[in-house]
C-alpha positions as a Markdown table, in Angstrom:
| # | Residue | x | y | z |
|---|---|---|---|---|
| 1 | Met | 148.1 | 103.4 | 119.5 |
| 2 | Ser | 149.2 | 100.9 | 116.9 |
| 3 | Lys | 147.3 | 100.5 | 113.6 |
| 4 | Ala | 145.9 | 97.1 | 114.6 |
| 5 | Cys | 144.6 | 98.4 | 117.9 |
| 6 | Phe | 143.0 | 101.4 | 116.1 |
| 7 | Val | 141.3 | 99.0 | 113.6 |
| 8 | Leu | 140.0 | 96.8 | 116.4 |
| 9 | Ala | 138.7 | 99.7 | 118.4 |
| 10 | Phe | 137.0 | 101.1 | 115.3 |
| 11 | Ala | 135.4 | 97.7 | 114.6 |
| 12 | Ala | 134.1 | 97.4 | 118.2 |
| 13 | Met | 132.6 | 100.9 | 118.0 |
| 14 | Trp | 131.0 | 100.1 | 114.7 |
| 15 | Leu | 129.4 | 96.8 | 115.8 |
| 16 | Thr | 127.9 | 98.4 | 118.8 |
| 17 | Ser | 126.5 | 101.5 | 117.0 |
| 18 | Pro | 122.9 | 101.6 | 115.7 |
| 19 | Leu | 124.3 | 102.1 | 112.2 |
| 20 | Ala | 125.7 | 98.6 | 112.1 |
| 21 | His | 122.1 | 97.2 | 112.5 |
| 22 | Ala | 120.7 | 99.4 | 109.7 |
| 23 | Asp | 122.1 | 96.9 | 107.2 |
| 24 | Asn | 120.0 | 94.2 | 108.8 |
| 25 | Val | 116.8 | 96.3 | 108.4 |
| 26 | Asp | 117.7 | 96.9 | 104.7 |
| 27 | Leu | 118.5 | 93.3 | 104.2 |
| 28 | Ala | 115.1 | 92.3 | 105.8 |
| 29 | Leu | 113.1 | 94.7 | 103.8 |
| 30 | Glu | 114.9 | 93.7 | 100.6 |
| 31 | Ala | 114.1 | 90.0 | 101.3 |
| 32 | Phe | 110.5 | 90.7 | 102.0 |
| 33 | His | 110.2 | 92.8 | 98.8 |
| 34 | Gly | 112.0 | 90.4 | 96.6 |
| 35 | Ile | 110.3 | 87.2 | 97.8 |
| 36 | Cys | 106.8 | 88.4 | 98.7 |
| 37 | Leu | 106.0 | 91.8 | 97.2 |
| 38 | Ala | 107.7 | 92.3 | 93.9 |
| 39 | His | 105.6 | 89.6 | 92.1 |
| 40 | Gly | 103.0 | 89.1 | 94.8 |
| 41 | Pro | 102.6 | 85.9 | 96.7 |
| 42 | Asp | 103.2 | 82.9 | 94.4 |
| 43 | Phe | 103.0 | 79.5 | 96.0 |
| 44 | Glu | 104.7 | 77.5 | 93.1 |
| 45 | Arg | 107.3 | 80.1 | 92.3 |
| 46 | Thr | 108.4 | 80.4 | 96.0 |
| 47 | Ala | 108.5 | 76.6 | 96.4 |
| 48 | Ala | 110.7 | 76.3 | 93.3 |
| 49 | Val | 113.1 | 79.0 | 94.7 |
| 50 | Ala | 113.2 | 77.2 | 98.0 |
| 51 | Lys | 114.1 | 73.9 | 96.3 |
| 52 | Lys | 116.7 | 75.5 | 94.1 |
| 53 | Arg | 118.4 | 77.3 | 97.0 |
| 54 | Gly | 118.2 | 74.3 | 99.4 |
| 55 | Trp | 116.1 | 75.9 | 102.1 |
| 56 | Thr | 115.3 | 73.6 | 105.0 |
| 57 | Pro | 111.6 | 72.7 | 105.1 |
| 58 | Leu | 109.7 | 73.6 | 108.3 |
| 59 | Ser | 107.9 | 70.7 | 110.1 |
| 60 | Gly | 104.9 | 72.9 | 111.1 |
| 61 | Asp | 103.5 | 76.3 | 110.2 |
| 62 | Ala | 105.5 | 78.2 | 112.8 |
| 63 | Ala | 102.5 | 80.6 | 113.1 |
| 64 | Leu | 103.5 | 82.1 | 109.7 |
| 65 | Ala | 100.1 | 81.9 | 108.0 |
| 66 | Pro | 98.4 | 85.4 | 108.2 |
| 67 | Val | 95.0 | 83.8 | 107.5 |
| 68 | Asp | 93.0 | 81.1 | 109.2 |
| 69 | Asp | 91.5 | 79.0 | 106.4 |
| 70 | Val | 94.7 | 77.5 | 105.0 |
| 71 | Lys | 94.3 | 74.9 | 102.2 |
| 72 | Ala | 98.0 | 74.4 | 101.5 |
| 73 | Phe | 101.1 | 75.4 | 103.4 |
| 74 | Gln | 104.9 | 75.2 | 102.7 |
| 75 | Gly | 107.5 | 76.8 | 104.8 |
| 76 | Trp | 111.3 | 76.9 | 105.2 |
| 77 | Val | 114.2 | 78.1 | 107.3 |
| 78 | Ala | 116.0 | 80.1 | 104.6 |
| 79 | Ala | 119.6 | 80.9 | 104.4 |
| 80 | Gly | 121.8 | 83.0 | 102.1 |
| 81 | Asp | 123.9 | 86.1 | 102.0 |
| 82 | Asp | 120.8 | 88.0 | 100.8 |
| 83 | Leu | 118.8 | 87.0 | 103.9 |
| 84 | Pro | 119.1 | 88.0 | 107.6 |
| 85 | Ala | 120.0 | 85.1 | 109.9 |
| 86 | Lys | 117.3 | 82.7 | 111.1 |
| 87 | Thr | 114.8 | 83.9 | 108.4 |
| 88 | Met | 111.7 | 81.7 | 108.0 |
| 89 | Ile | 109.6 | 81.9 | 104.8 |
| 90 | Ala | 106.2 | 80.4 | 104.2 |
| 91 | Val | 103.6 | 80.4 | 101.4 |
| 92 | Thr | 100.0 | 79.4 | 101.6 |
| 93 | Lys | 96.9 | 78.9 | 99.4 |
| 94 | Ala | 93.9 | 79.9 | 101.5 |
| 95 | Thr | 90.5 | 81.4 | 101.6 |
| 96 | Leu | 89.8 | 84.8 | 103.0 |
| 97 | Asn | 86.2 | 86.1 | 103.2 |
| 98 | Gly | 85.2 | 83.4 | 100.7 |
| 99 | Arg | 87.9 | 84.4 | 98.2 |
| 100 | Ala | 90.8 | 82.2 | 97.1 |
| 101 | Val | 94.1 | 83.9 | 98.1 |
| 102 | Gln | 97.8 | 83.2 | 98.2 |
| 103 | Thr | 100.0 | 84.5 | 101.0 |
| 104 | Cys | 103.8 | 84.9 | 101.4 |
| 105 | Ser | 105.2 | 85.5 | 104.9 |
| 106 | Ile | 108.7 | 86.1 | 106.2 |
| 107 | Arg | 109.6 | 85.8 | 109.9 |
| 108 | Leu | 112.6 | 88.0 | 110.7 |
| 109 | Phe | 114.5 | 88.1 | 114.0 |
| 110 | Asp | 116.7 | 90.9 | 115.4 |
| 111 | Val | 115.2 | 93.6 | 113.2 |
| 112 | Asp | 114.4 | 97.1 | 114.4 |
| 113 | Arg | 110.6 | 97.1 | 113.9 |
| 114 | Ala | 110.3 | 100.9 | 113.7 |
| 115 | Ala | 113.1 | 101.2 | 111.1 |
| 116 | Phe | 111.6 | 98.3 | 109.1 |
| 117 | Glu | 108.2 | 100.0 | 109.0 |
| 118 | Glu | 109.7 | 103.4 | 108.2 |
| 119 | Arg | 111.7 | 102.0 | 105.3 |
| 120 | Phe | 108.7 | 99.9 | 104.1 |
| 121 | Phe | 106.7 | 103.2 | 103.8 |
| 122 | Ala | 109.6 | 104.9 | 102.0 |
| 123 | Arg | 109.7 | 102.1 | 99.5 |
| 124 | Thr | 106.0 | 101.5 | 98.8 |
| 125 | Asp | 102.8 | 103.4 | 98.5 |
| 126 | Ala | 101.2 | 101.4 | 101.4 |
| 127 | Glu | 98.2 | 102.8 | 103.1 |
| 128 | Lys | 97.4 | 101.7 | 106.6 |
| 129 | Ile | 93.9 | 100.3 | 106.9 |
| 130 | Gly | 93.9 | 98.8 | 110.3 |
| 131 | Glu | 95.7 | 98.0 | 113.6 |
| 132 | Asp | 95.0 | 95.6 | 116.3 |
| 133 | Arg | 96.8 | 95.5 | 119.7 |
| 134 | Asn | 96.1 | 92.4 | 121.7 |
| 135 | Gly | 97.9 | 91.3 | 124.9 |
| 136 | Ala | 101.1 | 90.1 | 123.3 |
| 137 | His | 101.2 | 91.4 | 119.7 |
| 138 | Val | 100.7 | 94.4 | 117.5 |
| 139 | Ser | 99.2 | 93.7 | 114.1 |
| 140 | Lys | 99.0 | 96.3 | 111.3 |
| 141 | Leu | 97.3 | 95.9 | 108.0 |
| 142 | Tyr | 98.2 | 97.9 | 104.9 |
| 143 | Ile | 97.0 | 97.9 | 101.3 |
| 144 | Leu | 99.3 | 98.6 | 98.3 |
| 145 | Ile | 99.9 | 97.9 | 94.7 |
| 146 | Ala | 103.1 | 95.9 | 94.0 |
| 147 | Gly | 104.0 | 93.6 | 91.2 |
| 148 | Asn | 100.9 | 95.1 | 89.3 |
| 149 | Arg | 98.7 | 93.5 | 92.0 |
| 150 | Lys | 96.6 | 94.8 | 94.8 |
| 151 | Gln | 98.1 | 93.3 | 98.0 |
| 152 | Leu | 97.3 | 93.4 | 101.6 |
| 153 | Val | 100.4 | 93.5 | 103.8 |
| 154 | His | 100.2 | 92.3 | 107.4 |
| 155 | Leu | 103.0 | 93.2 | 109.8 |
| 156 | Thr | 102.9 | 91.5 | 113.2 |
| 157 | Ser | 105.4 | 92.0 | 116.1 |
| 158 | Pro | 105.5 | 91.5 | 119.9 |
| 159 | Arg | 104.3 | 94.4 | 122.0 |
| 160 | Ser | 107.6 | 94.3 | 123.8 |
| 161 | Arg | 109.4 | 97.6 | 124.2 |
| 162 | Ile | 112.6 | 96.0 | 122.8 |
| 163 | Lys | 113.5 | 97.8 | 119.6 |
| 164 | Ser | 115.2 | 94.8 | 117.9 |
| 165 | Ser | 112.8 | 92.0 | 117.9 |
| 166 | Met | 110.8 | 89.6 | 115.8 |
| 167 | Ile | 108.6 | 90.7 | 113.0 |
| 168 | Ile | 106.4 | 88.7 | 110.6 |
| 169 | Ala | 105.8 | 90.5 | 107.3 |
| 170 | Ser | 103.1 | 88.9 | 105.1 |
| 171 | Ser | 101.6 | 89.7 | 101.7 |
| 172 | Ile | 98.1 | 88.5 | 100.8 |
| 173 | Ala | 96.7 | 88.7 | 97.2 |
| 174 | Asp | 93.9 | 87.1 | 95.2 |
| 175 | Asp | 94.8 | 83.8 | 93.7 |
């Protein structure tokens, strides 16, 4: 077998192995942590980052707001070497149980949900405080301290049995 054939065979095996997709999970978690968790949700800061990086504005909310009483919404299709493909990011100013909050959400595609959740726990001190399984989605709610702020983290994904799927990771904190 020639050296070129060996390299191509190795590359093909690597791309089909589960280890090749681990980087996407790490990239997804790093994006969520860096954009939403590290400083907590921040409407103005995230909007400034989006403008600086040239993210494409969303025309609608793309079901990214984790709360119902939204006062202001901005969202983008985000691109960059530090983000998984097709990432959507949104921030809101909203009201939750009569309190002013800000939210930051990231919609990620082709991410192993179980691996994302496992690595999320390994990285944070999150405590699960709720779970809801409706016909199409599984929603889990966590509480944690990040960026010196108490935050709620809402993870939503389809109930599908497919491991790699879509996940929406949201952070919610007092304004």
